Short mmCIF file of C-alpha atoms in Angstrom, two decimals:
data_model
loop_
_atom_site.label_atom_id
_atom_site.label_comp_id
_atom_site.label_asym_id
_atom_site.label_seq_id
_atom_site.Cartn_x
_atom_site.Cartn_y
_atom_site.Cartn_z
CA GLU B 212 -25.31 -43.52 -67.35
CA ALA B 213 -27.07 -41.14 -69.71
CA ALA B 214 -30.79 -40.79 -69.16
CA VAL B 215 -33.34 -40.23 -71.91
CA THR B 216 -37.02 -40.79 -71.27
CA GLN B 217 -39.93 -40.82 -73.69
CA SER B 218 -43.67 -40.53 -73.32
CA PRO B 219 -45.96 -42.13 -74.06
CA ARG B 220 -44.38 -45.55 -74.38
CA SER B 221 -47.11 -46.67 -76.69
CA LYS B 222 -49.97 -45.00 -78.44
CA VAL B 223 -52.83 -45.82 -80.75
CA ALA B 224 -53.89 -42.93 -82.98
CA VAL B 225 -56.51 -42.45 -85.65
CA THR B 226 -55.70 -41.48 -89.19
CA GLY B 227 -55.81 -37.72 -89.55
CA GLY B 228 -55.40 -37.09 -85.87
CA LYS B 229 -52.62 -35.17 -84.17
CA VAL B 230 -49.94 -37.03 -82.24
CA THR B 231 -47.25 -35.57 -80.01
CA LEU B 232 -44.35 -37.66 -78.79
CA SER B 233 -42.23 -36.25 -75.99
CA CYS B 234 -38.63 -36.76 -75.04
CA HIS B 235 -36.73 -35.58 -71.96
CA GLN B 236 -33.03 -35.89 -71.23
CA THR B 237 -31.11 -35.19 -68.05
CA ASN B 238 -27.66 -35.52 -69.62
CA ASN B 239 -27.09 -31.85 -70.29
CA HIS B 240 -26.46 -32.81 -73.91
CA ASP B 241 -26.63 -30.27 -76.69
CA TYR B 242 -27.89 -32.59 -79.42
CA MET B 243 -31.22 -34.38 -79.55
CA TYR B 244 -32.62 -36.56 -82.30
CA TRP B 245 -35.78 -38.30 -83.41
CA TYR B 246 -35.58 -41.58 -85.32
CA ARG B 247 -38.12 -44.02 -86.58
CA GLN B 248 -37.44 -47.72 -86.72
CA ASP B 249 -39.00 -49.99 -89.31
CA THR B 250 -38.07 -53.50 -90.32
CA GLY B 251 -36.17 -53.35 -93.56
CA HIS B 252 -35.24 -49.70 -93.10
CA GLY B 253 -33.34 -49.64 -89.87
CA LEU B 254 -33.15 -46.38 -87.98
CA ARG B 255 -33.87 -43.24 -89.97
CA LEU B 256 -33.37 -39.70 -88.76
CA ILE B 257 -36.47 -37.50 -88.81
CA HIS B 258 -35.41 -34.28 -87.09
CA TYR B 259 -32.63 -33.19 -84.82
CA SER B 260 -31.66 -30.17 -82.75
CA TYR B 261 -28.44 -28.77 -81.37
CA VAL B 262 -29.87 -25.91 -79.32
CA ALA B 263 -33.14 -24.88 -77.74
CA ASP B 264 -35.65 -23.18 -80.02
CA SER B 265 -33.98 -24.54 -83.14
CA THR B 266 -34.60 -27.72 -85.09
CA GLU B 267 -33.15 -29.21 -88.26
CA LYS B 268 -34.57 -31.60 -90.82
CA GLY B 269 -33.15 -35.06 -90.94
CA ASP B 270 -33.39 -37.57 -93.74
CA ILE B 271 -37.16 -38.21 -93.64
CA PRO B 272 -38.85 -35.07 -92.25
CA ASP B 273 -42.00 -35.10 -94.39
CA GLY B 274 -45.14 -35.38 -92.29
CA TYR B 275 -43.33 -34.55 -89.06
CA LYS B 276 -42.58 -31.40 -87.10
CA ALA B 277 -40.27 -31.01 -84.15
CA SER B 278 -40.04 -28.63 -81.25
CA ARG B 279 -37.27 -28.02 -78.77
CA PRO B 280 -38.50 -25.59 -76.12
CA SER B 281 -35.57 -26.23 -73.77
CA GLN B 282 -32.29 -28.08 -73.72
CA GLU B 283 -33.94 -30.99 -71.91
CA ASN B 284 -37.07 -31.43 -74.01
CA PHE B 285 -37.63 -32.36 -77.62
CA SER B 286 -41.02 -33.20 -79.11
CA LEU B 287 -42.07 -34.85 -82.35
CA ILE B 288 -45.42 -33.80 -83.77
CA LEU B 289 -47.50 -35.58 -86.34
CA GLU B 290 -50.13 -33.04 -87.36
CA LEU B 291 -52.10 -35.45 -89.53
CA ALA B 292 -51.18 -39.00 -88.64
CA SER B 293 -51.17 -41.52 -91.45
CA LEU B 294 -51.05 -45.31 -91.61
CA SER B 295 -47.51 -45.15 -92.97
CA GLN B 296 -46.35 -43.50 -89.75
CA THR B 297 -46.94 -46.65 -87.75
CA ALA B 298 -43.49 -47.42 -86.37
CA VAL B 299 -41.34 -47.36 -83.27
CA TYR B 300 -39.92 -43.90 -82.54
CA PHE B 301 -36.69 -43.37 -80.67
CA CYS B 302 -35.36 -40.18 -79.20
CA ALA B 303 -31.64 -39.85 -78.58
CA SER B 304 -29.23 -37.30 -77.18
CA SER B 305 -25.51 -36.75 -77.56
CA PRO B 306 -22.88 -34.34 -76.34
CA ASP B 307 -20.93 -32.11 -78.68
CA TRP B 308 -17.31 -32.99 -78.16
CA GLY B 309 -16.17 -32.52 -81.72
CA GLY B 310 -17.46 -35.49 -83.65
CA GLY B 311 -18.02 -39.19 -83.20
CA ASP B 312 -19.97 -38.66 -80.00
CA THR B 313 -22.08 -41.49 -78.67
CA GLN B 314 -25.82 -41.16 -79.00
CA TYR B 315 -27.89 -42.30 -76.02
CA PHE B 316 -31.32 -43.62 -76.88
CA GLY B 317 -34.56 -43.47 -74.99
CA PRO B 318 -36.76 -46.54 -74.51
CA GLY B 319 -38.86 -45.85 -77.61
CA THR B 320 -42.51 -45.15 -78.34
CA ARG B 321 -44.54 -47.69 -80.23
CA LEU B 322 -47.08 -45.84 -82.41
CA LEU B 323 -49.93 -47.58 -84.15
CA VAL B 324 -52.02 -45.48 -86.54
CA LEU B 325 -55.39 -46.98 -87.45
CA GLY F 100 -25.15 -38.61 -99.26
CA ASP F 101 -23.73 -41.06 -96.79
CA SER F 102 -24.77 -44.70 -96.92
CA VAL F 103 -24.11 -47.90 -94.98
CA THR F 104 -24.53 -51.44 -96.25
CA GLN F 105 -24.74 -54.36 -93.84
CA THR F 106 -25.19 -58.10 -93.98
CA GLU F 107 -28.91 -58.31 -94.56
CA GLY F 108 -31.59 -60.26 -92.82
CA LEU F 109 -31.16 -62.90 -90.17
CA VAL F 110 -27.87 -64.54 -89.29
CA THR F 111 -28.26 -67.76 -87.35
CA LEU F 112 -25.25 -69.03 -85.42
CA THR F 113 -24.37 -71.85 -83.13
CA GLU F 114 -23.11 -70.98 -79.69
CA GLY F 115 -19.34 -71.07 -79.51
CA LEU F 116 -18.76 -70.44 -83.19
CA PRO F 117 -17.32 -67.17 -84.53
CA VAL F 118 -19.42 -64.20 -85.54
CA MET F 119 -18.74 -61.84 -88.42
CA LEU F 120 -21.13 -59.13 -89.54
CA ASN F 121 -20.19 -57.16 -92.61
CA CYS F 122 -20.41 -53.40 -92.89
CA THR F 123 -19.29 -51.20 -95.76
CA TYR F 124 -19.93 -47.52 -96.20
CA GLN F 125 -19.86 -44.65 -98.63
CA THR F 126 -19.10 -41.06 -97.71
CA ILE F 127 -17.42 -38.07 -99.25
CA TYR F 128 -15.69 -37.28 -95.98
CA SER F 129 -12.16 -38.50 -95.53
CA ASN F 130 -12.32 -38.96 -91.74
CA PRO F 131 -15.60 -40.63 -90.86
CA PHE F 132 -16.53 -42.16 -87.53
CA LEU F 133 -17.91 -45.69 -87.69
CA PHE F 134 -20.09 -47.24 -85.03
CA TRP F 135 -21.73 -50.51 -84.12
CA TYR F 136 -24.90 -50.25 -82.06
CA VAL F 137 -26.64 -53.27 -80.56
CA GLN F 138 -30.33 -53.57 -79.72
CA HIS F 139 -31.57 -56.47 -77.66
CA LEU F 140 -35.21 -57.52 -77.79
CA ASN F 141 -37.53 -54.89 -76.32
CA GLU F 142 -34.64 -52.57 -75.56
CA SER F 143 -33.24 -49.47 -77.19
CA PRO F 144 -30.06 -49.31 -79.26
CA ARG F 145 -26.85 -48.77 -77.36
CA LEU F 146 -23.29 -48.24 -78.48
CA LEU F 147 -21.17 -51.37 -78.78
CA LEU F 148 -18.02 -49.83 -80.21
CA LYS F 149 -16.78 -47.07 -82.44
CA SER F 150 -13.70 -46.07 -84.36
CA PHE F 151 -12.11 -43.19 -86.17
CA THR F 152 -8.60 -44.48 -86.70
CA ASP F 153 -7.67 -46.30 -89.88
CA ASN F 154 -6.39 -49.87 -89.46
CA LYS F 155 -6.69 -49.84 -85.68
CA ARG F 156 -8.58 -52.67 -83.94
CA THR F 157 -11.26 -51.54 -81.49
CA GLU F 158 -12.59 -53.97 -78.89
CA HIS F 159 -15.45 -54.01 -76.43
CA GLN F 160 -17.32 -56.76 -74.62
CA GLY F 161 -15.63 -59.49 -76.62
CA PHE F 162 -16.43 -57.90 -79.97
CA HIS F 163 -13.90 -56.22 -82.21
CA ALA F 164 -13.83 -54.25 -85.43
CA THR F 165 -11.18 -52.54 -87.53
CA LEU F 166 -11.84 -49.53 -89.71
CA HIS F 167 -10.30 -50.01 -93.13
CA LYS F 168 -10.60 -46.84 -95.16
CA SER F 169 -9.01 -48.49 -98.19
CA SER F 170 -11.98 -50.81 -98.50
CA SER F 171 -14.53 -48.60 -96.69
CA SER F 172 -15.29 -51.40 -94.28
CA PHE F 173 -15.93 -51.84 -90.57
CA HIS F 174 -16.81 -55.49 -90.02
CA LEU F 175 -17.84 -56.69 -86.55
CA GLN F 176 -16.33 -59.90 -85.23
CA LYS F 177 -16.37 -62.10 -82.18
CA SER F 178 -14.42 -65.30 -81.75
CA SER F 179 -17.11 -67.24 -79.89
CA ALA F 180 -20.82 -66.44 -79.98
CA GLN F 181 -22.89 -66.54 -76.80
CA LEU F 182 -26.62 -66.95 -76.45
CA SER F 183 -26.77 -63.41 -75.07
CA ASP F 184 -25.39 -62.07 -78.35
CA SER F 185 -28.76 -62.62 -79.97
CA ALA F 186 -29.80 -59.11 -80.93
CA LEU F 187 -30.15 -56.59 -83.75
CA TYR F 188 -26.86 -55.02 -84.80
CA TYR F 189 -26.59 -51.70 -86.59
CA CYS F 190 -23.57 -50.31 -88.32
CA ALA F 191 -23.60 -46.51 -88.49
CA LEU F 192 -21.57 -43.72 -90.00
CA SER F 193 -20.94 -40.14 -89.02
CA GLY F 194 -19.40 -38.44 -91.98
CA ASN F 195 -18.59 -35.16 -90.32
CA SER F 196 -18.88 -33.53 -86.97
CA ALA F 197 -21.72 -31.14 -87.81
CA GLY F 198 -24.79 -32.31 -85.95
CA ASN F 199 -23.19 -35.61 -85.00
CA LYS F 200 -25.67 -37.06 -87.46
CA LEU F 201 -25.61 -40.80 -87.89
CA THR F 202 -26.52 -42.77 -90.98
CA PHE F 203 -27.54 -46.29 -90.02
CA GLY F 204 -27.56 -49.47 -92.03
CA ILE F 205 -30.75 -51.51 -92.08
CA GLY F 206 -29.52 -53.75 -89.29
CA THR F 207 -28.56 -57.41 -89.03
CA ARG F 208 -30.53 -59.67 -86.74
CA VAL F 209 -28.40 -62.32 -85.05
CA LEU F 210 -29.84 -65.43 -83.46
CA VAL F 211 -27.47 -67.64 -81.50
CA ARG F 212 -28.67 -71.17 -80.89
CA PRO F 213 -27.35 -73.71 -78.39
#
């Protein structure tokens, strides 16, 4: 079974503060993704990466940065946290077998911005 | 861009009765992959089933779906709902192989009652 872990599992942040969410996978997968989950919006892609030291913008990248220092690690950075960024954040990984590959999700991080 | 439309909101079912969750999609790509992910309470999303082949039934864990490109649909069905089927169900689309990016619908919450 694929293994994706996230830290922290929950966090309370202040508006304007910096938040870093971390993700680690032991699947040897090429692709990693960051999603946010909100009621009424489903899962929306923020950033993704297919190789270390390279990241790509997803559908809602504004207000977020991403970093992939190694194949195993992928971070999501909120430089100036805002109330609207309160959500549950999921990291996922997938192999690259030519399309339609399953994404394996981490347990999620619940972020509350006050 | 790609989009996915699902049965919205909460679907309440009685145990033992059939389940059908609607999913339609829009994409410019002629060979999309369609997925159903399921998320139980306090868990992360996980793959339920997926398909690439037109008009072929795909089954897993009692659920089934058939990709119909003519109607751009990928409805999820089960003949007899169980209490354990209570969860959030996401339909998702991968329009091409680049990045294995998924576009999710907003999700359908299913509650199965005795």
